PDB file of C-alpha atoms in Angstrom:
ATOM      1  CA  MET A   1      44.905  53.512 -23.051  1.00  0.00           C
ATOM      2  CA  THR A   2      42.051  55.807 -23.996  1.00  0.00           C
ATOM      3  CA  TRP A   3      39.807  55.149 -27.006  1.00  0.00           C
ATOM      4  CA  SER A   4      41.391  58.065 -28.882  1.00  0.00           C
ATOM      5  CA  GLU A   5      44.758  56.341 -28.475  1.00  0.00           C
ATOM      6  CA  MET A   6      43.419  52.917 -29.395  1.00  0.00           C
ATOM      7  CA  GLN A   7      41.521  53.977 -32.516  1.00  0.00           C
ATOM      8  CA  PRO A   8      44.446  54.724 -34.878  1.00  0.00           C
ATOM      9  CA  VAL A   9      46.263  51.576 -33.762  1.00  0.00           C
ATOM     10  CA  LEU A  10      43.198  49.397 -34.305  1.00  0.00           C
ATOM     11  CA  SER A  11      42.376  51.041 -37.638  1.00  0.00           C
ATOM     12  CA  GLN A  12      45.862  50.352 -38.991  1.00  0.00           C
ATOM     13  CA  ALA A  13      45.780  46.813 -37.595  1.00  0.00           C
ATOM     14  CA  CYS A  14      42.422  46.097 -39.264  1.00  0.00           C
ATOM     15  CA  TRP A  15      43.709  47.414 -42.583  1.00  0.00           C
ATOM     16  CA  ASP A  16      46.882  45.323 -42.315  1.00  0.00           C
ATOM     17  CA  THR A  17      44.834  42.194 -41.580  1.00  0.00           C
ATOM     18  CA  LEU A  18      42.447  42.827 -44.478  1.00  0.00           C
ATOM     19  CA  TYR A  19      45.401  43.492 -46.785  1.00  0.00           C
ATOM     20  CA  MET A  20      47.169  40.257 -45.863  1.00  0.00           C
ATOM     21  CA  VAL A  21      44.031  38.124 -45.933  1.00  0.00           C
ATOM     22  CA  GLY A  22      42.743  39.680 -49.171  1.00  0.00           C
ATOM     23  CA  TRP A  23      45.884  39.051 -51.205  1.00  0.00           C
ATOM     24  CA  SER A  24      46.431  35.631 -49.661  1.00  0.00           C
ATOM     25  CA  THR A  25      42.860  34.607 -50.474  1.00  0.00           C
ATOM     26  CA  LEU A  26      43.228  35.734 -54.078  1.00  0.00           C
ATOM     27  CA  ILE A  27      46.453  33.763 -54.509  1.00  0.00           C
ATOM     28  CA  ALA A  28      44.969  30.736 -52.729  1.00  0.00           C
ATOM     29  CA  ILE A  29      41.947  30.681 -55.049  1.00  0.00           C
ATOM     30  CA  VAL A  30      44.054  31.147 -58.186  1.00  0.00           C
ATOM     31  CA  GLY A  31      46.407  28.353 -57.120  1.00  0.00           C
ATOM     32  CA  GLY A  32      44.032  26.051 -55.254  1.00  0.00           C
ATOM     33  CA  LEU A  33      41.151  25.926 -57.747  1.00  0.00           C
ATOM     34  CA  PRO A  34      43.084  24.346 -60.647  1.00  0.00           C
ATOM     35  CA  LEU A  35      45.027  22.169 -58.218  1.00  0.00           C
ATOM     36  CA  GLY A  36      41.835  20.774 -56.676  1.00  0.00           C
ATOM     37  CA  ILE A  37      40.266  20.163 -60.092  1.00  0.00           C
ATOM     38  CA  LEU A  38      43.450  18.448 -61.254  1.00  0.00           C
ATOM     39  CA  LEU A  39      43.273  16.112 -58.266  1.00  0.00           C
ATOM     40  CA  VAL A  40      39.819  15.012 -59.429  1.00  0.00           C
ATOM     41  CA  LEU A  41      40.667  14.756 -63.123  1.00  0.00           C
ATOM     42  CA  THR A  42      43.821  12.669 -62.573  1.00  0.00           C
ATOM     43  CA  ASP A  43      42.230  10.340 -60.038  1.00  0.00           C
ATOM     44  CA  LYS A  44      41.190   6.797 -60.928  1.00  0.00           C
ATOM     45  CA  GLY A  45      38.306   7.002 -63.376  1.00  0.00           C
ATOM     46  CA  GLY A  46      38.914  10.706 -63.996  1.00  0.00           C
ATOM     47  CA  LEU A  47      38.979  12.388 -67.385  1.00  0.00           C
ATOM     48  CA  LEU A  48      42.783  12.701 -67.243  1.00  0.00           C
ATOM     49  CA  GLN A  49      43.442   9.565 -65.220  1.00  0.00           C
ATOM     50  CA  ASN A  50      47.061   9.386 -64.149  1.00  0.00           C
ATOM     51  CA  VAL A  51      47.583   7.597 -60.852  1.00  0.00           C
ATOM     52  CA  LEU A  52      51.240   8.626 -60.511  1.00  0.00           C
ATOM     53  CA  VAL A  53      50.561  12.332 -61.013  1.00  0.00           C
ATOM     54  CA  ASN A  54      47.577  12.139 -58.686  1.00  0.00           C
ATOM     55  CA  LYS A  55      49.601  10.470 -55.941  1.00  0.00           C
ATOM     56  CA  VAL A  56      52.454  12.978 -56.229  1.00  0.00           C
ATOM     57  CA  ILE A  57      50.144  16.006 -56.133  1.00  0.00           C
ATOM     58  CA  GLY A  58      48.123  14.454 -53.313  1.00  0.00           C
ATOM     59  CA  GLN A  59      51.209  13.842 -51.187  1.00  0.00           C
ATOM     60  CA  ILE A  60      52.481  17.387 -51.727  1.00  0.00           C
ATOM     61  CA  VAL A  61      49.105  18.774 -50.702  1.00  0.00           C
ATOM     62  CA  ASN A  62      48.944  16.521 -47.643  1.00  0.00           C
ATOM     63  CA  ILE A  63      52.437  17.475 -46.475  1.00  0.00           C
ATOM     64  CA  ALA A  64      51.751  21.193 -46.930  1.00  0.00           C
ATOM     65  CA  ARG A  65      48.429  20.919 -45.074  1.00  0.00           C
ATOM     66  CA  SER A  66      49.906  18.965 -42.171  1.00  0.00           C
ATOM     67  CA  MET A  67      52.619  21.525 -41.421  1.00  0.00           C
ATOM     68  CA  PRO A  68      51.792  23.931 -38.562  1.00  0.00           C
ATOM     69  CA  PHE A  69      51.659  27.498 -39.841  1.00  0.00           C
ATOM     70  CA  ILE A  70      54.275  28.850 -37.441  1.00  0.00           C
ATOM     71  CA  ILE A  71      56.739  26.213 -38.688  1.00  0.00           C
ATOM     72  CA  LEU A  72      55.793  26.958 -42.297  1.00  0.00           C
ATOM     73  CA  MET A  73      56.616  30.637 -41.786  1.00  0.00           C
ATOM     74  CA  VAL A  74      60.044  29.785 -40.428  1.00  0.00           C
ATOM     75  CA  ALA A  75      60.721  27.220 -43.154  1.00  0.00           C
ATOM     76  CA  LEU A  76      59.823  29.720 -45.883  1.00  0.00           C
ATOM     77  CA  MET A  77      61.885  32.625 -44.560  1.00  0.00           C
ATOM     78  CA  THR A  78      64.558  32.298 -47.230  1.00  0.00           C
ATOM     79  CA  PHE A  79      61.960  32.040 -49.986  1.00  0.00           C
ATOM     80  CA  THR A  80      59.992  34.933 -48.498  1.00  0.00           C
ATOM     81  CA  ARG A  81      63.094  37.122 -48.414  1.00  0.00           C
ATOM     82  CA  TRP A  82      63.824  36.201 -52.043  1.00  0.00           C
ATOM     83  CA  ILE A  83      60.284  37.172 -53.091  1.00  0.00           C
ATOM     84  CA  THR A  84      59.707  40.309 -51.018  1.00  0.00           C
ATOM     85  CA  GLY A  85      63.192  41.318 -49.902  1.00  0.00           C
ATOM     86  CA  THR A  86      62.258  40.999 -46.226  1.00  0.00           C
ATOM     87  CA  THR A  87      60.811  38.562 -43.689  1.00  0.00           C
ATOM     88  CA  ILE A  88      58.987  41.186 -41.613  1.00  0.00           C
ATOM     89  CA  GLY A  89      55.809  43.072 -42.413  1.00  0.00           C
ATOM     90  CA  ARG A  90      52.501  42.401 -44.083  1.00  0.00           C
ATOM     91  CA  GLU A  91      53.956  41.884 -47.586  1.00  0.00           C
ATOM     92  CA  ALA A  92      56.295  39.220 -46.241  1.00  0.00           C
ATOM     93  CA  ALA A  93      53.437  37.521 -44.373  1.00  0.00           C
ATOM     94  CA  ILE A  94      51.440  37.108 -47.591  1.00  0.00           C
ATOM     95  CA  VAL A  95      53.934  34.539 -48.911  1.00  0.00           C
ATOM     96  CA  PRO A  96      53.525  31.872 -46.173  1.00  0.00           C
ATOM     97  CA  LEU A  97      49.832  32.724 -45.808  1.00  0.00           C
ATOM     98  CA  ALA A  98      49.178  32.061 -49.495  1.00  0.00           C
ATOM     99  CA  ILE A  99      51.364  28.959 -49.656  1.00  0.00           C
ATOM    100  CA  GLY A 100      49.656  27.537 -46.584  1.00  0.00           C
ATOM    101  CA  ALA A 101      46.175  28.310 -47.930  1.00  0.00           C
ATOM    102  CA  ILE A 102      46.631  26.881 -51.446  1.00  0.00           C
ATOM    103  CA  PRO A 103      46.636  23.177 -50.422  1.00  0.00           C
ATOM    104  CA  PHE A 104      43.901  23.871 -47.861  1.00  0.00           C
ATOM    105  CA  PHE A 105      41.613  25.346 -50.496  1.00  0.00           C
ATOM    106  CA  ALA A 106      42.635  22.709 -53.048  1.00  0.00           C
ATOM    107  CA  ARG A 107      41.245  19.931 -50.851  1.00  0.00           C
ATOM    108  CA  LEU A 108      38.003  21.848 -50.397  1.00  0.00           C
ATOM    109  CA  VAL A 109      37.770  22.265 -54.176  1.00  0.00           C
ATOM    110  CA  GLU A 110      38.404  18.554 -54.654  1.00  0.00           C
ATOM    111  CA  MET A 111      35.573  17.636 -52.294  1.00  0.00           C
ATOM    112  CA  SER A 112      33.224  20.113 -53.985  1.00  0.00           C
ATOM    113  CA  VAL A 113      33.967  18.909 -57.510  1.00  0.00           C
ATOM    114  CA  ARG A 114      33.559  15.256 -56.543  1.00  0.00           C
ATOM    115  CA  GLU A 115      29.960  16.002 -55.555  1.00  0.00           C
ATOM    116  CA  VAL A 116      29.025  16.990 -59.129  1.00  0.00           C
ATOM    117  CA  ASP A 117      26.621  14.573 -60.808  1.00  0.00           C
ATOM    118  CA  GLY A 118      28.583  12.272 -63.097  1.00  0.00           C
ATOM    119  CA  GLY A 119      25.651  12.096 -65.495  1.00  0.00           C
ATOM    120  CA  LEU A 120      26.190  15.716 -66.514  1.00  0.00           C
ATOM    121  CA  VAL A 121      29.840  15.001 -67.256  1.00  0.00           C
ATOM    122  CA  GLU A 122      28.913  11.982 -69.367  1.00  0.00           C
ATOM    123  CA  ALA A 123      26.327  14.056 -71.245  1.00  0.00           C
ATOM    124  CA  VAL A 124      28.897  16.669 -72.268  1.00  0.00           C
ATOM    125  CA  GLN A 125      31.373  13.957 -73.244  1.00  0.00           C
ATOM    126  CA  SER A 126      28.762  12.188 -75.349  1.00  0.00           C
ATOM    127  CA  MET A 127      28.326  15.399 -77.326  1.00  0.00           C
ATOM    128  CA  GLY A 128      32.051  15.516 -78.028  1.00  0.00           C
ATOM    129  CA  GLY A 129      32.883  18.007 -75.294  1.00  0.00           C
ATOM    130  CA  SER A 130      36.562  18.307 -74.393  1.00  0.00           C
ATOM    131  CA  THR A 131      37.953  18.079 -70.873  1.00  0.00           C
ATOM    132  CA  TRP A 132      38.188  21.868 -70.705  1.00  0.00           C
ATOM    133  CA  LYS A 133      34.537  22.087 -71.799  1.00  0.00           C
ATOM    134  CA  VAL A 134      33.527  19.692 -69.026  1.00  0.00           C
ATOM    135  CA  VAL A 135      35.443  21.707 -66.440  1.00  0.00           C
ATOM    136  CA  ARG A 136      34.149  25.080 -67.639  1.00  0.00           C
ATOM    137  CA  SER A 137      30.546  24.119 -68.338  1.00  0.00           C
ATOM    138  CA  VAL A 138      29.835  21.439 -65.735  1.00  0.00           C
ATOM    139  CA  LEU A 139      32.315  20.956 -62.906  1.00  0.00           C
ATOM    140  CA  VAL A 140      32.860  24.577 -61.866  1.00  0.00           C
ATOM    141  CA  PRO A 141      29.272  25.858 -62.334  1.00  0.00           C
ATOM    142  CA  GLU A 142      27.726  22.848 -60.596  1.00  0.00           C
ATOM    143  CA  ALA A 143      30.181  23.021 -57.696  1.00  0.00           C
ATOM    144  CA  LEU A 144      29.997  26.813 -57.361  1.00  0.00           C
ATOM    145  CA  PRO A 145      27.809  26.981 -54.195  1.00  0.00           C
ATOM    146  CA  SER A 146      30.121  24.535 -52.450  1.00  0.00           C
ATOM    147  CA  LEU A 147      33.173  26.407 -53.776  1.00  0.00           C
ATOM    148  CA  ILE A 148      31.826  29.617 -52.250  1.00  0.00           C
ATOM    149  CA  SER A 149      31.506  27.856 -48.902  1.00  0.00           C
ATOM    150  CA  GLY A 150      35.043  26.533 -49.267  1.00  0.00           C
ATOM    151  CA  ALA A 151      36.359  30.005 -50.045  1.00  0.00           C
ATOM    152  CA  THR A 152      34.596  31.358 -46.951  1.00  0.00           C
ATOM    153  CA  THR A 153      36.192  28.668 -44.803  1.00  0.00           C
ATOM    154  CA  THR A 154      39.590  29.498 -46.324  1.00  0.00           C
ATOM    155  CA  ILE A 155      39.215  33.221 -45.597  1.00  0.00           C
ATOM    156  CA  ILE A 156      38.311  32.516 -41.969  1.00  0.00           C
ATOM    157  CA  ALA A 157      41.298  30.184 -41.631  1.00  0.00           C
ATOM    158  CA  LEU A 158      43.551  32.873 -43.130  1.00  0.00           C
ATOM    159  CA  ILE A 159      42.339  35.394 -40.557  1.00  0.00           C
ATOM    160  CA  GLY A 160      43.512  32.997 -37.868  1.00  0.00           C
ATOM    161  CA  TYR A 161      46.821  32.481 -39.672  1.00  0.00           C
ATOM    162  CA  SER A 162      47.291  36.245 -40.041  1.00  0.00           C
ATOM    163  CA  ALA A 163      46.817  36.715 -36.308  1.00  0.00           C
ATOM    164  CA  MET A 164      49.540  34.142 -35.770  1.00  0.00           C
ATOM    165  CA  ALA A 165      51.751  35.887 -38.325  1.00  0.00           C
ATOM    166  CA  GLY A 166      51.296  39.103 -36.359  1.00  0.00           C
ATOM    167  CA  THR A 167      53.157  37.569 -33.443  1.00  0.00           C
ATOM    168  CA  VAL A 168      56.356  37.506 -35.524  1.00  0.00           C
ATOM    169  CA  GLY A 169      56.240  41.048 -36.844  1.00  0.00           C
ATOM    170  CA  ALA A 170      53.707  40.860 -39.664  1.00  0.00           C
ATOM    171  CA  GLY A 171      51.413  43.481 -38.167  1.00  0.00           C
ATOM    172  CA  GLY A 172      47.650  43.263 -38.035  1.00  0.00           C
ATOM    173  CA  LEU A 173      45.291  42.443 -35.202  1.00  0.00           C
ATOM    174  CA  GLY A 174      47.415  39.569 -33.912  1.00  0.00           C
ATOM    175  CA  ASP A 175      50.363  41.901 -33.489  1.00  0.00           C
ATOM    176  CA  VAL A 176      48.190  44.406 -31.578  1.00  0.00           C
ATOM    177  CA  ALA A 177      46.836  41.704 -29.287  1.00  0.00           C
ATOM    178  CA  VAL A 178      50.342  40.502 -28.409  1.00  0.00           C
ATOM    179  CA  ARG A 179      52.113  43.867 -28.160  1.00  0.00           C
ATOM    180  CA  TYR A 180      49.437  45.674 -26.195  1.00  0.00           C
ATOM    181  CA  GLY A 181      47.389  42.938 -24.590  1.00  0.00           C
ATOM    182  CA  TYR A 182      50.223  40.630 -23.544  1.00  0.00           C
ATOM    183  CA  GLN A 183      53.477  42.615 -23.417  1.00  0.00           C
ATOM    184  CA  ARG A 184      52.017  45.890 -22.100  1.00  0.00           C
ATOM    185  CA  PHE A 185      49.179  44.372 -20.051  1.00  0.00           C
ATOM    186  CA  GLU A 186      46.548  46.435 -21.880  1.00  0.00           C
ATOM    187  CA  THR A 187      43.722  43.972 -21.302  1.00  0.00           C
ATOM    188  CA  GLY A 188      41.118  46.307 -22.789  1.00  0.00           C
ATOM    189  CA  MET A 189      42.985  46.482 -26.109  1.00  0.00           C
ATOM    190  CA  MET A 190      43.286  42.709 -26.232  1.00  0.00           C
ATOM    191  CA  TRP A 191      39.569  42.150 -25.678  1.00  0.00           C
ATOM    192  CA  ILE A 192      38.629  44.777 -28.246  1.00  0.00           C
ATOM    193  CA  THR A 193      40.831  42.913 -30.726  1.00  0.00           C
ATOM    194  CA  VAL A 194      39.098  39.645 -29.881  1.00  0.00           C
ATOM    195  CA  VAL A 195      35.681  41.256 -30.392  1.00  0.00           C
ATOM    196  CA  ILE A 196      36.725  42.730 -33.757  1.00  0.00           C
ATOM    197  CA  LEU A 197      37.951  39.346 -34.971  1.00  0.00           C
ATOM    198  CA  ALA A 198      34.761  37.635 -33.778  1.00  0.00           C
ATOM    199  CA  VAL A 199      32.552  40.202 -35.531  1.00  0.00           C
ATOM    200  CA  VAL A 200      34.548  40.067 -38.786  1.00  0.00           C
ATOM    201  CA  ILE A 201      34.494  36.264 -38.862  1.00  0.00           C
ATOM    202  CA  SER A 202      30.769  36.158 -38.099  1.00  0.00           C
ATOM    203  CA  LEU A 203      30.007  38.639 -40.886  1.00  0.00           C
ATOM    204  CA  LEU A 204      32.161  36.754 -43.370  1.00  0.00           C
ATOM    205  CA  GLN A 205      30.470  33.474 -42.501  1.00  0.00           C
ATOM    206  CA  LEU A 206      27.048  35.090 -42.849  1.00  0.00           C
ATOM    207  CA  VAL A 207      27.861  36.574 -46.258  1.00  0.00           C
ATOM    208  CA  GLY A 208      29.373  33.296 -47.444  1.00  0.00           C
ATOM    209  CA  ASP A 209      26.359  31.278 -46.303  1.00  0.00           C
ATOM    210  CA  VAL A 210      23.900  33.679 -47.951  1.00  0.00           C
ATOM    211  CA  ALA A 211      25.862  33.660 -51.215  1.00  0.00           C
ATOM    212  CA  ALA A 212      26.133  29.856 -51.236  1.00  0.00           C
ATOM    213  CA  ARG A 213      22.423  29.388 -50.521  1.00  0.00           C
ATOM    214  CA  SER A 214      21.489  31.921 -53.179  1.00  0.00           C
ATOM    215  CA  LEU A 215      23.609  30.167 -55.793  1.00  0.00           C
ATOM    216  CA  HIS A 216      22.282  26.783 -54.715  1.00  0.00           C
ATOM    217  CA  ARG A 217      18.701  27.933 -55.233  1.00  0.00           C
ATOM    218  CA  ARG A 218      19.546  29.322 -58.657  1.00  0.00           C
ATOM    219  CA  THR A 219      21.681  26.438 -59.860  1.00  0.00           C
ATOM    220  CA  GLY A 220      20.438  23.536 -57.739  1.00  0.00           C
ATOM    221  CA  ALA A 221      17.734  21.305 -59.130  1.00  0.00           C
ATOM    222  CA  GLY A 222      17.331  23.268 -62.340  1.00  0.00           C
ATOM    223  CA  THR A 223      20.934  23.392 -63.429  1.00  0.00           C
ATOM    224  CA  GLY A 224      20.955  19.970 -65.013  1.00  0.00           C
ATOM    225  CA  LEU A 225      17.839  20.786 -67.020  1.00  0.00           C
ATOM    226  CA  LEU A 226      19.256  24.129 -68.114  1.00  0.00           C
ATOM    227  CA  LEU A 227      22.468  22.448 -69.132  1.00  0.00           C
ATOM    228  CA  PHE A 228      20.729  19.704 -71.091  1.00  0.00           C
ATOM    229  CA  ARG A 229      18.575  22.109 -73.082  1.00  0.00           C
ATOM    230  CA  PRO A 230      21.421  23.411 -75.270  1.00  0.00           C
ATOM    231  CA  LEU A 231      22.926  19.926 -75.363  1.00  0.00           C
ATOM    232  CA  ARG A 232      19.680  18.499 -76.653  1.00  0.00           C
ATOM    233  CA  GLY A 233      19.654  21.181 -79.335  1.00  0.00           C
ATOM    234  CA  VAL A 234      23.197  20.319 -80.361  1.00  0.00           C
ATOM    235  CA  PHE A 235      22.385  16.614 -80.331  1.00  0.00           C
ATOM    236  CA  ALA A 236      19.237  17.129 -82.410  1.00  0.00           C
ATOM    237  CA  GLY A 237      21.166  19.194 -84.931  1.00  0.00           C
ATOM    238  CA  THR A 238      23.874  16.551 -85.169  1.00  0.00           C
ATOM    239  CA  VAL A 239      21.325  13.780 -85.708  1.00  0.00           C
ATOM    240  CA  ALA A 240      19.529  15.818 -88.381  1.00  0.00           C
ATOM    241  CA  ALA A 241      22.794  16.528 -90.179  1.00  0.00           C
ATOM    242  CA  GLU A 242      23.712  12.844 -90.159  1.00  0.00           C
ATOM    243  CA  ALA A 243      20.254  11.954 -91.524  1.00  0.00           C
ATOM    244  CA  VAL A 244      20.647  14.423 -94.376  1.00  0.00           C
ATOM    245  CA  LYS A 245      24.052  12.983 -95.255  1.00  0.00           C
ATOM    246  CA  LYS A 246      22.713   9.427 -95.333  1.00  0.00           C
ATOM    247  CA  SER A 247      19.746  10.391 -97.499  1.00  0.00           C
TER     248      SER A 247
END
């Protein structure tokens, strides 16, 4: 194939891959972030300690993560058809991609949130902060650099999953590599696809690393001090109010 023949095919394949990965990433973050935080909150010693709920959620996440993606796609065909009306194409591929990525990202969120300094959590609680306040003001902001890294890892994993989904009719770069590189013996097309995937993944990793480092510098050592400043003001006001009442 000439470059003029390859270009439209590769352009459409790149768009299909970005479409599938973009929507799957969005769904994975929306579903995996609260799930990962819930795993921390319901764990032993957590703010919402509930061992039974934690074990059930943990087992579901483990089972979903342990299932090979190709098997997951087949297992979800009925559900995918119910959601999208078909089992072929990029819209259909988003369903297993998102469902496979949610538990993956949830575990990354859990690890990130567990790294947050417990002293900050105790400080907010001592000021009467609710669980939602702790999550919104401490857990998520403090874990944000690590969450960005986790999201980057999830996106890269989804690119690999999308290539696999392309082998069963989902479109994208994986479909091009199989149809042209393997079935039609167009070795040049296959290697161009490999190069595109390598460049995209490298750029994504670079952007993710830069963003995570930037956030870490902004919110690293100084975050606790910035957080305690308003808390100290609230605490001082509370103490003053109590002193006035007693006098």
